[in-house]
mmCIF file of C-alpha atoms in Angstrom:
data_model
loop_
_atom_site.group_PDB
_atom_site.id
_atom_site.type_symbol
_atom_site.label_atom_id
_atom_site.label_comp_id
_atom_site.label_asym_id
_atom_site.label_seq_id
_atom_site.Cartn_x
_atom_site.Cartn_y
_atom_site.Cartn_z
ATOM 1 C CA UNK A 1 0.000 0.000 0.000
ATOM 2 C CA UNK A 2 1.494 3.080 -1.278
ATOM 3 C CA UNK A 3 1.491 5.981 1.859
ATOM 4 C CA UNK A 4 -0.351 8.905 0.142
ATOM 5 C CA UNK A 5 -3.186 7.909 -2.322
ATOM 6 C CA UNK A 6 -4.696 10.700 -4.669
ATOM 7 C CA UNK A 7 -7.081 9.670 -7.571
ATOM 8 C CA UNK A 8 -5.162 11.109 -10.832
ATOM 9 C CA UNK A 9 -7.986 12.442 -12.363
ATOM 10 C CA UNK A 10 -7.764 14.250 -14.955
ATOM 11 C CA UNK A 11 -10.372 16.866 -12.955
ATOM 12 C CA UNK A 12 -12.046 19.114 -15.558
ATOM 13 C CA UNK A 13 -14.373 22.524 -14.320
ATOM 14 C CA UNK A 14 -15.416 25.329 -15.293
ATOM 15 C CA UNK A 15 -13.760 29.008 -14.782
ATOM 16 C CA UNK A 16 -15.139 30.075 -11.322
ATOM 17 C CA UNK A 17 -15.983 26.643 -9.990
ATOM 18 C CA UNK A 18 -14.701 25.626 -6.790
ATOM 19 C CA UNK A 19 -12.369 22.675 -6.488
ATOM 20 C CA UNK A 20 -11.422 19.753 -4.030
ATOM 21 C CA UNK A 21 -8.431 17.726 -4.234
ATOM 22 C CA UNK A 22 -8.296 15.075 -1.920
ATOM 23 C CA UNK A 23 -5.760 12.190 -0.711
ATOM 24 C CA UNK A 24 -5.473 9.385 2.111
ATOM 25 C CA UNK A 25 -2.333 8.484 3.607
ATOM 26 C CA UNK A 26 -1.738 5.787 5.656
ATOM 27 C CA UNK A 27 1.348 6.726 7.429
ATOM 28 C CA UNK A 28 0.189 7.772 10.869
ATOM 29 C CA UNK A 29 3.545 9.428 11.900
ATOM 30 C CA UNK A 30 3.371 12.319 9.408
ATOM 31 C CA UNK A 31 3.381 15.651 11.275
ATOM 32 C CA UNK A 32 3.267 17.499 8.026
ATOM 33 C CA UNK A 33 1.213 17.929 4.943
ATOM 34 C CA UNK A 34 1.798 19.842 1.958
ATOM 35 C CA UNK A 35 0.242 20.777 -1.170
ATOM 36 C CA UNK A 36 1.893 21.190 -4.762
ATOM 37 C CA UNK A 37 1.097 23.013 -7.851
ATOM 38 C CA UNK A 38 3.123 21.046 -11.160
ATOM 39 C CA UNK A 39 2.718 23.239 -14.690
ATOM 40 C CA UNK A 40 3.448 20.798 -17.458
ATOM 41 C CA UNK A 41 7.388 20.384 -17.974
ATOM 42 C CA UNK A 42 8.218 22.123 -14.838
ATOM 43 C CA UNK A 43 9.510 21.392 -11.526
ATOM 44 C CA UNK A 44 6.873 20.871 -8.956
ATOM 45 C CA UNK A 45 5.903 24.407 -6.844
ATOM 46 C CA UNK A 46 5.014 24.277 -3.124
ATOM 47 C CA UNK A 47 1.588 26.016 -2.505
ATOM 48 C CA UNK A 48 1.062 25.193 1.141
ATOM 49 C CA UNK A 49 1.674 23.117 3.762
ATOM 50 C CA UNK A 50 -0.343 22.223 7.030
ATOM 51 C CA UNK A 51 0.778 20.915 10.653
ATOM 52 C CA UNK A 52 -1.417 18.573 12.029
ATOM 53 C CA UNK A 53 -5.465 18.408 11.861
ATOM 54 C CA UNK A 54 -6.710 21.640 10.972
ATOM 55 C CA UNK A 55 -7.557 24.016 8.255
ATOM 56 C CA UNK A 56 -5.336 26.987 6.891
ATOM 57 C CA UNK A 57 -6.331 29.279 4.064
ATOM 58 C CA UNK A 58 -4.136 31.371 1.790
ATOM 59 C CA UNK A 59 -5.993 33.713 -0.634
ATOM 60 C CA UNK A 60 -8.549 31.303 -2.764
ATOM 61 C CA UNK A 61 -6.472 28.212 -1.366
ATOM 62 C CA UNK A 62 -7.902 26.336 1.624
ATOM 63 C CA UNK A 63 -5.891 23.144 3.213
ATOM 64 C CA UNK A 64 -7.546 20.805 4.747
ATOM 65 C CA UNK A 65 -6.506 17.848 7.315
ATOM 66 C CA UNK A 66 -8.334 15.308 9.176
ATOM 67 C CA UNK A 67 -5.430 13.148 11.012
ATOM 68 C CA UNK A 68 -8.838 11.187 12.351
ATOM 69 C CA UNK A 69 -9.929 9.972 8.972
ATOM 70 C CA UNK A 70 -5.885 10.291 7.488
ATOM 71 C CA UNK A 71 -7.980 12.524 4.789
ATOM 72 C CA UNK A 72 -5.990 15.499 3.265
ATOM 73 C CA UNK A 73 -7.924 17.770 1.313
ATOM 74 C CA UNK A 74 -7.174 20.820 -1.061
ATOM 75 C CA UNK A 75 -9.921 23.915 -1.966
ATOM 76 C CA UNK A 76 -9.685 26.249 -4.473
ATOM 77 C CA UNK A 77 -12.094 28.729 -4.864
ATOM 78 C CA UNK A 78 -12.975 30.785 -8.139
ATOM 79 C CA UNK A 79 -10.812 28.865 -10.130
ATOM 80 C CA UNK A 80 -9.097 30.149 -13.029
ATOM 81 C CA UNK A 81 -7.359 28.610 -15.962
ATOM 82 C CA UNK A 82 -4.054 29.328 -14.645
ATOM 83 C CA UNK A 83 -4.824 26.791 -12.090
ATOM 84 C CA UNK A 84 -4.565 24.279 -14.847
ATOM 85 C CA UNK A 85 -2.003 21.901 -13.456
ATOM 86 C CA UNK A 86 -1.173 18.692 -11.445
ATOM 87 C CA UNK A 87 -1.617 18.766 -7.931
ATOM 88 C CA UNK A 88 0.191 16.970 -6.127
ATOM 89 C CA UNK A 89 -0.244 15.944 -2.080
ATOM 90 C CA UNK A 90 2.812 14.945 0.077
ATOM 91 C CA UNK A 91 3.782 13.586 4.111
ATOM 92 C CA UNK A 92 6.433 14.436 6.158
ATOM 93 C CA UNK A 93 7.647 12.735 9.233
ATOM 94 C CA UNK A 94 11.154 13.000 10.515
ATOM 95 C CA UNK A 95 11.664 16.423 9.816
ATOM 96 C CA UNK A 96 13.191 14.720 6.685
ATOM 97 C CA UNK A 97 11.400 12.317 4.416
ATOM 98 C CA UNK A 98 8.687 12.976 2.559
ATOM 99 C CA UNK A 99 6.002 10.726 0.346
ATOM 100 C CA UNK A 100 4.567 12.189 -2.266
ATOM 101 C CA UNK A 101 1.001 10.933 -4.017
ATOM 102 C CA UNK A 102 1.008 10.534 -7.532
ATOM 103 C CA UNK A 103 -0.507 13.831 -8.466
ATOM 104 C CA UNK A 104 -4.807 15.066 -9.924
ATOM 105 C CA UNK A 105 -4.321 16.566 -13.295
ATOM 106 C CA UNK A 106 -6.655 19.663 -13.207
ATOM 107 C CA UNK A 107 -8.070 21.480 -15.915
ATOM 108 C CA UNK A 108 -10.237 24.856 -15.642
ATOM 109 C CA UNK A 109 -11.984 25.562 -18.973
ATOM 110 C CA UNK A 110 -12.643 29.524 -19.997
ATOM 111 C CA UNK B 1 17.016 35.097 -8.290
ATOM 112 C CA UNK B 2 16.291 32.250 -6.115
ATOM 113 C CA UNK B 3 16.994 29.163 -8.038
ATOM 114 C CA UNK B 4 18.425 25.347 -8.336
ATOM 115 C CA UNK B 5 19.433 24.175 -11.180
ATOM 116 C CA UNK B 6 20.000 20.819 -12.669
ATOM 117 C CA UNK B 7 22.233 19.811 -15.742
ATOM 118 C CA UNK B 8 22.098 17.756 -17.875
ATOM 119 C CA UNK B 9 18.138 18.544 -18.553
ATOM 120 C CA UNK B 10 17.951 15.683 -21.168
ATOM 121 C CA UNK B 11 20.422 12.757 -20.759
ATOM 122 C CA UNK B 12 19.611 9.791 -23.394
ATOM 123 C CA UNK B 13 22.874 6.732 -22.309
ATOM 124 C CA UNK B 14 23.625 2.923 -22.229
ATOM 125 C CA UNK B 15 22.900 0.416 -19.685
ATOM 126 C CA UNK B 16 26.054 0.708 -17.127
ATOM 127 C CA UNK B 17 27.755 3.771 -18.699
ATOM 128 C CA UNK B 18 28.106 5.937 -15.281
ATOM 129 C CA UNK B 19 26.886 8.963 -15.519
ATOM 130 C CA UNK B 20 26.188 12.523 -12.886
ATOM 131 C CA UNK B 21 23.348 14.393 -12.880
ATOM 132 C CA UNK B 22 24.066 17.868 -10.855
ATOM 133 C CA UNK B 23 22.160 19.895 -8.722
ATOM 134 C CA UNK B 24 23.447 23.388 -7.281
ATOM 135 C CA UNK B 25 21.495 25.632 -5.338
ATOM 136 C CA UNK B 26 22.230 29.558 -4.750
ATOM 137 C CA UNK B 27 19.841 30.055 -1.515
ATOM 138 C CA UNK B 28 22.165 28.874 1.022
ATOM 139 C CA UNK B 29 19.607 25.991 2.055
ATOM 140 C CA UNK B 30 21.425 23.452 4.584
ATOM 141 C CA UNK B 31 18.634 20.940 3.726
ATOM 142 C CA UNK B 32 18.610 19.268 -0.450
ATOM 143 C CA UNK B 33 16.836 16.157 -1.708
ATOM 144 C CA UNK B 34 16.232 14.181 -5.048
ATOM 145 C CA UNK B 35 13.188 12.529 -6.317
ATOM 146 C CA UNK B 36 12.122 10.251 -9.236
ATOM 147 C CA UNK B 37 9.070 11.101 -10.688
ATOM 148 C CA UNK B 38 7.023 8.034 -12.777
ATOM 149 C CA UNK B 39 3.807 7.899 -14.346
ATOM 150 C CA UNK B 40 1.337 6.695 -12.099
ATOM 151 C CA UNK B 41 3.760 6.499 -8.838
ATOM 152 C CA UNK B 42 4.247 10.245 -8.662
ATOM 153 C CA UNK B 43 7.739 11.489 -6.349
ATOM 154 C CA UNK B 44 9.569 9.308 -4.955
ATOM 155 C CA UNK B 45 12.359 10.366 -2.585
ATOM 156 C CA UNK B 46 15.773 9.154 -3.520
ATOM 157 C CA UNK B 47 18.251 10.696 -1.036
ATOM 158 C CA UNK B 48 18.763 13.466 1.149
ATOM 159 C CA UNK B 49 21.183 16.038 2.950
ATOM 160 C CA UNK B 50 21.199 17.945 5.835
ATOM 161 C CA UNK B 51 23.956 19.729 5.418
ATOM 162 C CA UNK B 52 27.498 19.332 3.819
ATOM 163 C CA UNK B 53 28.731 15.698 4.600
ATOM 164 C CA UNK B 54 25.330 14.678 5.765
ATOM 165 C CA UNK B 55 23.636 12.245 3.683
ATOM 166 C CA UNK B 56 20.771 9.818 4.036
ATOM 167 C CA UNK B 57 18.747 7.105 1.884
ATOM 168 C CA UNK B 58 15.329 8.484 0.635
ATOM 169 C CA UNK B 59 12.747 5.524 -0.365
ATOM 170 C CA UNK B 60 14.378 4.566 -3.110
ATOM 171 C CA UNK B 61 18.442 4.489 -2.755
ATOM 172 C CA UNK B 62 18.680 1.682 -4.504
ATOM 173 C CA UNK B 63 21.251 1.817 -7.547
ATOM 174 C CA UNK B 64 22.361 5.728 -6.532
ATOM 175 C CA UNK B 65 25.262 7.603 -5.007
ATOM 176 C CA UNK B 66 24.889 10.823 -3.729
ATOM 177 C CA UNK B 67 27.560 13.500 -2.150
ATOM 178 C CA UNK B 68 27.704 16.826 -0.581
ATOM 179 C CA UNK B 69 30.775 18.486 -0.409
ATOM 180 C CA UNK B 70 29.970 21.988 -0.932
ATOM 181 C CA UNK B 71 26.493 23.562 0.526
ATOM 182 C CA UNK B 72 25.722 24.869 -2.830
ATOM 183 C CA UNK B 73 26.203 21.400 -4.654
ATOM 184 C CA UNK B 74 24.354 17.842 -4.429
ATOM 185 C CA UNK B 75 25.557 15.825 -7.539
ATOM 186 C CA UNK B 76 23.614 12.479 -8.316
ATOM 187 C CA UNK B 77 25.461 9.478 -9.238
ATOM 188 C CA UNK B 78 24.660 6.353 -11.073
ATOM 189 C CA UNK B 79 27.642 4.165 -11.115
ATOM 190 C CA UNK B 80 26.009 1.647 -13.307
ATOM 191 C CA UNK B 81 23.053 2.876 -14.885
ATOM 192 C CA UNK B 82 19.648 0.338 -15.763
ATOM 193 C CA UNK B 83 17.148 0.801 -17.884
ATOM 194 C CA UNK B 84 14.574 0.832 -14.520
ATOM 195 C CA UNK B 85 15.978 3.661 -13.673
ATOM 196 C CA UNK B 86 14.506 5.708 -16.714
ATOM 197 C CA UNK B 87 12.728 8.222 -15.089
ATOM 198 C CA UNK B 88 12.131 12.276 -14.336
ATOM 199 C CA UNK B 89 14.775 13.233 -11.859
ATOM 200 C CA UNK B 90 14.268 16.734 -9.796
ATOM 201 C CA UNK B 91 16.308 17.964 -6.947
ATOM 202 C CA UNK B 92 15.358 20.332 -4.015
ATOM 203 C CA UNK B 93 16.504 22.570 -1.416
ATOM 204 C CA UNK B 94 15.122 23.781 1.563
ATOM 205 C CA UNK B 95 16.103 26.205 4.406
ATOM 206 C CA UNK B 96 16.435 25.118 7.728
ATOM 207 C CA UNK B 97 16.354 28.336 9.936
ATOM 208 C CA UNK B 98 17.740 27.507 13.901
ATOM 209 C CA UNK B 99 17.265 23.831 13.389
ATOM 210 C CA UNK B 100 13.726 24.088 12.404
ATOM 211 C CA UNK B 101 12.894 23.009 8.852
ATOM 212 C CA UNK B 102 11.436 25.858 6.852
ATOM 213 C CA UNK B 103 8.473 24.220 5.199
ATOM 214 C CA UNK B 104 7.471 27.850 3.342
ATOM 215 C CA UNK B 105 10.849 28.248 1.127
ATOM 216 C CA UNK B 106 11.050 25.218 -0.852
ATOM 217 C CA UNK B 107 12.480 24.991 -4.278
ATOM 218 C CA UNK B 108 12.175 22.361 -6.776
ATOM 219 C CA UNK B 109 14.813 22.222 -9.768
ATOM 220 C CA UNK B 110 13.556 22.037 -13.474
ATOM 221 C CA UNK B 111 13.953 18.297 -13.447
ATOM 222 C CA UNK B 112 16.510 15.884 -15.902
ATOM 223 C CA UNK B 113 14.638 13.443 -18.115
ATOM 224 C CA UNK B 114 16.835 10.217 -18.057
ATOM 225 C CA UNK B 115 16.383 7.583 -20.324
ATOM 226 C CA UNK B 116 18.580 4.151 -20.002
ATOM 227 C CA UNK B 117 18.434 1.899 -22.736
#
């Protein structure tokens, strides 16, 4: 069993639609959670990261974690086409190692 | 500008011919990493430093060398390549700021596309 799940999508919405991007993990010593953003031929870009259970919200991005249910989950509101992209969820425990899921492909039509 | 940088971005070679892929970054992070990245199995974490001389096996070290002499420098090496390890490669840096890993500045090279035949 891999330790972060995410369903690869591809995820395809309309301009202004709200998003949710969602993985399990199974690794119940992660302290940390993180989201990325990964543009087609590019390195991946980190958006945000979370410690613990709770919520944190940056702009029209809102992280989500529920350590109960191992559920991490990834909002974006009025989504634009520049959000077109992989996402990609990751754990960290150790202060060191991290495990990354295999990443939604999102696309936000005009 | 904030940056890492990889080289060689496209690297096609033979099974076994040994071969670097290098990494430098100009932030002064303490803390660098490399991934593979594979259809369907996204990142996978090969190795990691925290600092010059300080190395450690990622979930993957298998067939991989790394070093860290310099800060600035974290060179990937792959004494005898396979073709399993065909793959896209990226390297990272991160800051560590009084001991405490600084999640918010995280930088991900361009990434080297490796093929082994």
């Amino acid at each position: 069993q891999k330790e972060v799940e995410q369903d690869p999508g591809p995820l395809s919405v309309p301009e202004g639609a709200i998003v949710s991007l969602n993985c399990t993990y199974s690794n119940s010593a992660f302290q940390y959670f993180m989201w990325y953003r990964q543009y087609s031929r590019k390195g991946p870009e980190l958006l945000m990261y979370t410690y613990s259970s709770g919520n944190k919200e940056d702009g029209r991005f809102t992280a989500q974690v529920d350590k109960s249910s191992k559920y991490i989950s990834l909002f974006i509101r009025d989504s634009q086409p520049s959000d077109s992209a992989t996402y990609l969820c990751a754990g960290e425990y150790n202060f060191n190692k991290f495990y990354f899921g295999s990443g939604t492909k999102l696309n936000v039509k005009p | 500008e904030a940056q890492v940088t990889q080289n060689p971005r496209y690297l096609i070679t033979v099974t076994g011919k040994k071969l670097t892929v290098t990494c430098s970054q100009n932030m002064n992070h303490e803390y660098m990493s490399w991934y593979r990245q594979d259809p369907g199995l996204g990142l996978r974490q090969i190795y990691y430093s925290m600092n010059v001389e300080v190395t450690d096996k990622g979930d993957v070290p298998e067939g991989y060398k790394v070093s860290r002499k310099e800060k600035r420098n974290f060179p990937l090496i792959l004494e005898s390549p396979s073709p399993n390890q065909t793959s896209l490669y990226f390297c990272a840096s991160s800051l560590r700021s009084s001991g405490i890993f600084r999640r918010d500045e995280q930088f991900f090279g361009p990434g080297t596309r490796l093929t082994v035949l």
